[in-house]
JSON list of C-alpha atoms in Angstrom, two decimals:
[
{"chain": "E", "resi": 1, "resn": "MET", "atom": "CA", "xyz": [121.54, 113.27, 97.11]},
{"chain": "E", "resi": 2, "resn": "LYS", "atom": "CA", "xyz": [123.54, 114.02, 100.38]},
{"chain": "E", "resi": 3, "resn": "ILE", "atom": "CA", "xyz": [121.96, 114.87, 103.68]},
{"chain": "E", "resi": 4, "resn": "ILE", "atom": "CA", "xyz": [123.63, 117.76, 105.45]},
{"chain": "E", "resi": 5, "resn": "ILE", "atom": "CA", "xyz": [123.22, 117.58, 109.23]},
{"chain": "E", "resi": 6, "resn": "GLN", "atom": "CA", "xyz": [123.14, 121.20, 110.35]},
{"chain": "E", "resi": 7, "resn": "PRO", "atom": "CA", "xyz": [123.62, 122.00, 114.07]},
{"chain": "E", "resi": 8, "resn": "ILE", "atom": "CA", "xyz": [121.60, 125.22, 114.98]},
{"chain": "E", "resi": 9, "resn": "GLY", "atom": "CA", "xyz": [123.16, 127.08, 118.05]},
{"chain": "E", "resi": 10, "resn": "HIS", "atom": "CA", "xyz": [124.83, 124.91, 120.61]},
{"chain": "E", "resi": 11, "resn": "ILE", "atom": "CA", "xyz": [124.16, 121.22, 120.47]},
{"chain": "E", "resi": 12, "resn": "ASP", "atom": "CA", "xyz": [125.74, 118.45, 122.44]},
{"chain": "E", "resi": 13, "resn": "LYS", "atom": "CA", "xyz": [128.53, 116.74, 120.97]},
{"chain": "E", "resi": 14, "resn": "ASP", "atom": "CA", "xyz": [127.36, 113.27, 121.92]},
{"chain": "E", "resi": 15, "resn": "ILE", "atom": "CA", "xyz": [123.85, 113.68, 120.30]},
{"chain": "E", "resi": 16, "resn": "ILE", "atom": "CA", "xyz": [125.15, 114.99, 116.86]},
{"chain": "E", "resi": 17, "resn": "GLU", "atom": "CA", "xyz": [127.87, 112.31, 116.72]},
{"chain": "E", "resi": 18, "resn": "PHE", "atom": "CA", "xyz": [125.15, 109.70, 117.29]},
{"chain": "E", "resi": 19, "resn": "LEU", "atom": "CA", "xyz": [122.69, 111.34, 114.73]},
{"chain": "E", "resi": 20, "resn": "MET", "atom": "CA", "xyz": [125.51, 111.39, 112.38]},
{"chain": "E", "resi": 21, "resn": "GLN", "atom": "CA", "xyz": [126.53, 107.81, 112.74]},
{"chain": "E", "resi": 22, "resn": "ARG", "atom": "CA", "xyz": [123.00, 106.61, 112.47]},
{"chain": "E", "resi": 23, "resn": "ILE", "atom": "CA", "xyz": [121.92, 108.62, 109.62]},
{"chain": "E", "resi": 24, "resn": "SER", "atom": "CA", "xyz": [125.16, 108.05, 107.74]},
{"chain": "E", "resi": 25, "resn": "SER", "atom": "CA", "xyz": [124.44, 104.39, 108.14]},
{"chain": "E", "resi": 26, "resn": "ILE", "atom": "CA", "xyz": [121.33, 104.64, 105.94]},
{"chain": "E", "resi": 27, "resn": "TRP", "atom": "CA", "xyz": [122.11, 107.68, 103.62]},
{"chain": "E", "resi": 28, "resn": "ASP", "atom": "CA", "xyz": [125.06, 109.69, 102.44]},
{"chain": "E", "resi": 29, "resn": "ALA", "atom": "CA", "xyz": [125.48, 112.26, 105.11]},
{"chain": "E", "resi": 30, "resn": "GLU", "atom": "CA", "xyz": [128.05, 114.88, 106.29]},
{"chain": "E", "resi": 31, "resn": "LEU", "atom": "CA", "xyz": [128.10, 117.17, 109.30]},
{"chain": "E", "resi": 32, "resn": "SER", "atom": "CA", "xyz": [128.07, 120.99, 108.82]},
{"chain": "E", "resi": 33, "resn": "SER", "atom": "CA", "xyz": [129.67, 123.70, 110.93]},
{"chain": "E", "resi": 34, "resn": "PRO", "atom": "CA", "xyz": [127.08, 124.90, 113.41]},
{"chain": "E", "resi": 35, "resn": "ARG", "atom": "CA", "xyz": [125.11, 128.08, 112.51]},
{"chain": "E", "resi": 36, "resn": "ASP", "atom": "CA", "xyz": [123.83, 130.68, 114.88]},
{"chain": "E", "resi": 37, "resn": "ILE", "atom": "CA", "xyz": [120.30, 130.85, 115.83]},
{"chain": "E", "resi": 38, "resn": "PRO", "atom": "CA", "xyz": [118.31, 133.32, 113.59]},
{"chain": "E", "resi": 39, "resn": "GLU", "atom": "CA", "xyz": [117.30, 136.15, 115.97]},
{"chain": "E", "resi": 40, "resn": "ASN", "atom": "CA", "xyz": [114.30, 136.78, 113.67]},
{"chain": "E", "resi": 41, "resn": "ALA", "atom": "CA", "xyz": [112.98, 133.26, 114.55]},
{"chain": "E", "resi": 42, "resn": "TYR", "atom": "CA", "xyz": [112.46, 133.84, 118.48]},
{"chain": "E", "resi": 43, "resn": "ASP", "atom": "CA", "xyz": [108.81, 134.72, 119.56]},
{"chain": "E", "resi": 44, "resn": "PRO", "atom": "CA", "xyz": [109.37, 136.25, 123.05]},
{"chain": "E", "resi": 45, "resn": "ASP", "atom": "CA", "xyz": [105.49, 136.11, 123.58]},
{"chain": "E", "resi": 46, "resn": "ARG", "atom": "CA", "xyz": [105.70, 132.10, 123.24]},
{"chain": "E", "resi": 47, "resn": "ASP", "atom": "CA", "xyz": [109.21, 131.82, 124.53]},
{"chain": "E", "resi": 48, "resn": "GLN", "atom": "CA", "xyz": [109.83, 129.75, 121.46]},
{"chain": "E", "resi": 49, "resn": "TYR", "atom": "CA", "xyz": [111.38, 129.64, 118.01]},
{"chain": "E", "resi": 50, "resn": "ASP", "atom": "CA", "xyz": [109.25, 129.64, 114.91]},
{"chain": "E", "resi": 51, "resn": "GLY", "atom": "CA", "xyz": [110.02, 126.50, 112.97]},
{"chain": "E", "resi": 52, "resn": "SER", "atom": "CA", "xyz": [109.02, 127.77, 109.67]},
{"chain": "E", "resi": 53, "resn": "LEU", "atom": "CA", "xyz": [111.47, 130.77, 109.97]},
{"chain": "E", "resi": 54, "resn": "LEU", "atom": "CA", "xyz": [114.19, 128.37, 111.07]},
{"chain": "E", "resi": 55, "resn": "LEU", "atom": "CA", "xyz": [113.68, 126.38, 107.88]},
{"chain": "E", "resi": 56, "resn": "LYS", "atom": "CA", "xyz": [113.78, 129.25, 105.76]},
{"chain": "E", "resi": 57, "resn": "ALA", "atom": "CA", "xyz": [117.10, 130.47, 107.28]},
{"chain": "E", "resi": 58, "resn": "PHE", "atom": "CA", "xyz": [118.93, 127.23, 105.92]},
{"chain": "E", "resi": 59, "resn": "PRO", "atom": "CA", "xyz": [120.84, 127.76, 102.95]},
{"chain": "E", "resi": 60, "resn": "ASP", "atom": "CA", "xyz": [119.80, 126.09, 99.85]},
{"chain": "E", "resi": 61, "resn": "ARG", "atom": "CA", "xyz": [122.82, 124.01, 98.84]},
{"chain": "E", "resi": 62, "resn": "GLY", "atom": "CA", "xyz": [121.07, 121.63, 96.42]},
{"chain": "E", "resi": 63, "resn": "ASN", "atom": "CA", "xyz": [121.28, 118.82, 99.10]},
{"chain": "E", "resi": 64, "resn": "ILE", "atom": "CA", "xyz": [118.98, 117.82, 101.88]},
{"chain": "E", "resi": 65, "resn": "THR", "atom": "CA", "xyz": [119.59, 120.01, 105.03]},
{"chain": "E", "resi": 66, "resn": "LEU", "atom": "CA", "xyz": [118.49, 118.50, 108.40]},
{"chain": "E", "resi": 67, "resn": "GLY", "atom": "CA", "xyz": [118.79, 121.02, 111.06]},
{"chain": "E", "resi": 68, "resn": "VAL", "atom": "CA", "xyz": [119.17, 120.19, 114.88]},
{"chain": "E", "resi": 69, "resn": "ILE", "atom": "CA", "xyz": [118.17, 122.70, 117.28]},
{"chain": "E", "resi": 70, "resn": "ASP", "atom": "CA", "xyz": [118.08, 122.32, 121.08]},
{"chain": "E", "resi": 71, "resn": "GLU", "atom": "CA", "xyz": [115.47, 125.02, 121.70]},
{"chain": "E", "resi": 72, "resn": "ASP", "atom": "CA", "xyz": [111.46, 124.50, 121.89]},
{"chain": "E", "resi": 73, "resn": "THR", "atom": "CA", "xyz": [109.86, 125.19, 118.60]},
{"chain": "E", "resi": 74, "resn": "TYR", "atom": "CA", "xyz": [106.41, 125.84, 116.89]},
{"chain": "E", "resi": 75, "resn": "VAL", "atom": "CA", "xyz": [104.60, 126.49, 113.83]},
{"chain": "E", "resi": 76, "resn": "SER", "atom": "CA", "xyz": [101.31, 128.66, 113.58]},
{"chain": "E", "resi": 77, "resn": "GLY", "atom": "CA", "xyz": [98.32, 126.70, 114.79]},
{"chain": "E", "resi": 78, "resn": "LEU", "atom": "CA", "xyz": [100.41, 124.28, 117.14]},
{"chain": "E", "resi": 79, "resn": "ASN", "atom": "CA", "xyz": [101.51, 124.83, 120.66]},
{"chain": "E", "resi": 80, "resn": "PHE", "atom": "CA", "xyz": [104.85, 123.02, 119.82]},
{"chain": "E", "resi": 81, "resn": "ILE", "atom": "CA", "xyz": [106.64, 120.74, 117.10]},
{"chain": "E", "resi": 82, "resn": "PHE", "atom": "CA", "xyz": [108.93, 118.05, 117.59]},
{"chain": "E", "resi": 83, "resn": "GLY", "atom": "CA", "xyz": [110.25, 118.78, 113.79]},
{"chain": "E", "resi": 84, "resn": "LEU", "atom": "CA", "xyz": [109.20, 119.95, 110.46]},
{"chain": "E", "resi": 85, "resn": "ALA", "atom": "CA", "xyz": [110.03, 119.53, 107.00]},
{"chain": "E", "resi": 86, "resn": "SER", "atom": "CA", "xyz": [109.47, 121.55, 103.67]},
{"chain": "E", "resi": 87, "resn": "GLY", "atom": "CA", "xyz": [110.79, 120.71, 100.46]},
{"chain": "E", "resi": 88, "resn": "ASN", "atom": "CA", "xyz": [114.41, 119.59, 100.77]},
{"chain": "E", "resi": 89, "resn": "LYS", "atom": "CA", "xyz": [114.93, 121.08, 104.44]},
{"chain": "E", "resi": 90, "resn": "ALA", "atom": "CA", "xyz": [114.00, 119.28, 107.64]},
{"chain": "E", "resi": 91, "resn": "LEU", "atom": "CA", "xyz": [114.50, 120.50, 111.38]},
{"chain": "E", "resi": 92, "resn": "ILE", "atom": "CA", "xyz": [114.11, 118.74, 114.45]},
{"chain": "E", "resi": 93, "resn": "SER", "atom": "CA", "xyz": [113.91, 120.19, 118.01]},
{"chain": "E", "resi": 94, "resn": "LEU", "atom": "CA", "xyz": [115.76, 118.36, 120.84]},
{"chain": "E", "resi": 95, "resn": "LYS", "atom": "CA", "xyz": [114.05, 120.08, 123.94]},
{"chain": "E", "resi": 96, "resn": "ARG", "atom": "CA", "xyz": [110.94, 118.14, 124.25]},
{"chain": "E", "resi": 97, "resn": "LEU", "atom": "CA", "xyz": [112.58, 115.07, 123.46]},
{"chain": "E", "resi": 98, "resn": "ARG", "atom": "CA", "xyz": [114.43, 115.01, 126.77]},
{"chain": "E", "resi": 99, "resn": "PRO", "atom": "CA", "xyz": [112.82, 112.91, 129.60]},
{"chain": "E", "resi": 100, "resn": "GLU", "atom": "CA", "xyz": [113.85, 115.53, 132.06]},
{"chain": "E", "resi": 101, "resn": "PHE", "atom": "CA", "xyz": [111.48, 118.05, 130.13]},
{"chain": "E", "resi": 102, "resn": "TYR", "atom": "CA", "xyz": [108.60, 116.02, 131.49]},
{"chain": "E", "resi": 103, "resn": "GLY", "atom": "CA", "xyz": [109.94, 115.56, 134.79]},
{"chain": "E", "resi": 104, "resn": "SER", "atom": "CA", "xyz": [111.31, 112.22, 134.31]},
{"chain": "E", "resi": 105, "resn": "PRO", "atom": "CA", "xyz": [115.01, 111.26, 135.16]},
{"chain": "E", "resi": 106, "resn": "LYS", "atom": "CA", "xyz": [117.52, 111.94, 132.59]},
{"chain": "E", "resi": 107, "resn": "ASP", "atom": "CA", "xyz": [118.03, 108.87, 130.20]},
{"chain": "E", "resi": 108, "resn": "GLU", "atom": "CA", "xyz": [120.49, 109.50, 127.27]},
{"chain": "E", "resi": 109, "resn": "ASP", "atom": "CA", "xyz": [119.32, 106.43, 125.57]},
{"chain": "E", "resi": 110, "resn": "LEU", "atom": "CA", "xyz": [115.63, 107.12, 125.54]},
{"chain": "E", "resi": 111, "resn": "PHE", "atom": "CA", "xyz": [116.57, 110.72, 124.28]},
{"chain": "E", "resi": 112, "resn": "LYS", "atom": "CA", "xyz": [118.78, 109.63, 121.51]},
{"chain": "E", "resi": 113, "resn": "LEU", "atom": "CA", "xyz": [116.30, 107.23, 120.18]},
{"chain": "E", "resi": 114, "resn": "ARG", "atom": "CA", "xyz": [113.60, 109.89, 120.34]},
{"chain": "E", "resi": 115, "resn": "ALA", "atom": "CA", "xyz": [115.92, 112.23, 118.14]},
{"chain": "E", "resi": 116, "resn": "LEU", "atom": "CA", "xyz": [116.61, 109.26, 115.62]},
{"chain": "E", "resi": 117, "resn": "LYS", "atom": "CA", "xyz": [112.89, 108.84, 115.32]},
{"chain": "E", "resi": 118, "resn": "GLU", "atom": "CA", "xyz": [112.38, 112.55, 114.54]},
{"chain": "E", "resi": 119, "resn": "CYS", "atom": "CA", "xyz": [115.22, 112.65, 112.11]},
{"chain": "E", "resi": 120, "resn": "ILE", "atom": "CA", "xyz": [113.87, 109.65, 110.29]},
{"chain": "E", "resi": 121, "resn": "HIS", "atom": "CA", "xyz": [110.23, 110.86, 110.27]},
{"chain": "E", "resi": 122, "resn": "GLU", "atom": "CA", "xyz": [111.20, 114.59, 109.11]},
{"chain": "E", "resi": 123, "resn": "LEU", "atom": "CA", "xyz": [113.27, 113.11, 106.36]},
{"chain": "E", "resi": 124, "resn": "GLY", "atom": "CA", "xyz": [110.72, 110.83, 105.13]},
{"chain": "E", "resi": 125, "resn": "HIS", "atom": "CA", "xyz": [108.71, 113.89, 104.57]},
{"chain": "E", "resi": 126, "resn": "VAL", "atom": "CA", "xyz": [111.46, 115.48, 102.53]},
{"chain": "E", "resi": 127, "resn": "PHE", "atom": "CA", "xyz": [111.49, 112.01, 100.44]},
{"chain": "E", "resi": 128, "resn": "GLY", "atom": "CA", "xyz": [107.72, 112.47, 99.72]},
{"chain": "E", "resi": 129, "resn": "LEU", "atom": "CA", "xyz": [106.15, 110.34, 102.56]},
{"chain": "E", "resi": 130, "resn": "GLY", "atom": "CA", "xyz": [103.00, 111.53, 104.46]},
{"chain": "E", "resi": 131, "resn": "HIS", "atom": "CA", "xyz": [101.79, 110.42, 107.76]},
{"chain": "E", "resi": 132, "resn": "CYS", "atom": "CA", "xyz": [101.10, 106.83, 108.19]},
{"chain": "E", "resi": 133, "resn": "PRO", "atom": "CA", "xyz": [98.08, 105.21, 109.83]},
{"chain": "E", "resi": 134, "resn": "ASN", "atom": "CA", "xyz": [100.25, 102.57, 111.41]},
{"chain": "E", "resi": 135, "resn": "ARG", "atom": "CA", "xyz": [100.91, 103.63, 114.75]},
{"chain": "E", "resi": 136, "resn": "ARG", "atom": "CA", "xyz": [104.44, 101.74, 115.00]},
{"chain": "E", "resi": 137, "resn": "CYS", "atom": "CA", "xyz": [105.57, 103.28, 111.74]},
{"chain": "E", "resi": 138, "resn": "VAL", "atom": "CA", "xyz": [108.11, 106.07, 112.20]},
{"chain": "E", "resi": 139, "resn": "MET", "atom": "CA", "xyz": [105.85, 108.16, 109.89]},
{"chain": "E", "resi": 140, "resn": "HIS", "atom": "CA", "xyz": [102.82, 108.04, 112.25]},
{"chain": "E", "resi": 141, "resn": "PHE", "atom": "CA", "xyz": [102.11, 111.56, 113.39]},
{"chain": "E", "resi": 142, "resn": "SER", "atom": "CA", "xyz": [103.36, 112.25, 116.94]},
{"chain": "E", "resi": 143, "resn": "ASN", "atom": "CA", "xyz": [100.81, 114.34, 118.94]},
{"chain": "E", "resi": 144, "resn": "SER", "atom": "CA", "xyz": [102.55, 113.54, 122.17]},
{"chain": "E", "resi": 145, "resn": "ILE", "atom": "CA", "xyz": [105.94, 112.23, 123.41]},
{"chain": "E", "resi": 146, "resn": "GLU", "atom": "CA", "xyz": [103.98, 109.11, 124.12]},
{"chain": "E", "resi": 147, "resn": "ASP", "atom": "CA", "xyz": [103.32, 108.63, 120.57]},
{"chain": "E", "resi": 148, "resn": "THR", "atom": "CA", "xyz": [106.86, 108.99, 119.66]},
{"chain": "E", "resi": 149, "resn": "ASP", "atom": "CA", "xyz": [108.01, 106.37, 122.25]},
{"chain": "E", "resi": 150, "resn": "TYR", "atom": "CA", "xyz": [105.44, 104.05, 120.97]},
{"chain": "E", "resi": 151, "resn": "LYS", "atom": "CA", "xyz": [106.52, 104.00, 117.39]},
{"chain": "E", "resi": 152, "resn": "ASP", "atom": "CA", "xyz": [109.63, 102.24, 115.77]},
{"chain": "E", "resi": 153, "resn": "TRP", "atom": "CA", "xyz": [112.46, 104.29, 114.46]},
{"chain": "E", "resi": 154, "resn": "ARG", "atom": "CA", "xyz": [111.95, 102.52, 111.02]},
{"chain": "E", "resi": 155, "resn": "TYR", "atom": "CA", "xyz": [109.54, 102.66, 108.18]},
{"chain": "E", "resi": 156, "resn": "CYS", "atom": "CA", "xyz": [106.53, 100.09, 108.00]},
{"chain": "E", "resi": 157, "resn": "ARG", "atom": "CA", "xyz": [106.58, 98.07, 104.98]},
{"chain": "E", "resi": 158, "resn": "SER", "atom": "CA", "xyz": [104.08, 100.21, 103.29]},
{"chain": "E", "resi": 159, "resn": "CYS", "atom": "CA", "xyz": [106.34, 103.52, 103.78]},
{"chain": "E", "resi": 160, "resn": "ALA", "atom": "CA", "xyz": [109.36, 101.66, 103.04]},
{"chain": "E", "resi": 161, "resn": "ASP", "atom": "CA", "xyz": [108.20, 100.56, 99.80]},
{"chain": "E", "resi": 162, "resn": "VAL", "atom": "CA", "xyz": [107.27, 104.02, 98.38]}
]
């Protein structure tokens, strides 16, 4: 099954090329043309986009769609999300993966690694993996950016064997 990488809104070319190169080294992947951000997904009270509504707006192509957005996202019950997956659709939000979001200096390598981890994590959910208790596994739940930084970008042995 092919993974369609779907930019949503304006996404920097460097990060999309990086993710495309890394994901296509693991799975069959192709880059889709950017799509506009669905207006109905924006919640002005929160100044965030509803990740569930963003996922629903993806066309069902019969493949896996991995959306990439550079906006702050949430789902009901959570203050924010780094990513989300449901069925054959996944989404990552770049906004909170940037070191400068937390007041740290810009670090493109760290930013790209965080984005890769979130892609691999959300695609793991698409492939049927749940959250892993191993804090180093990419499938471990990230409650904070520190959790994301601590874990590897790869699946642990248990998750890789599923």
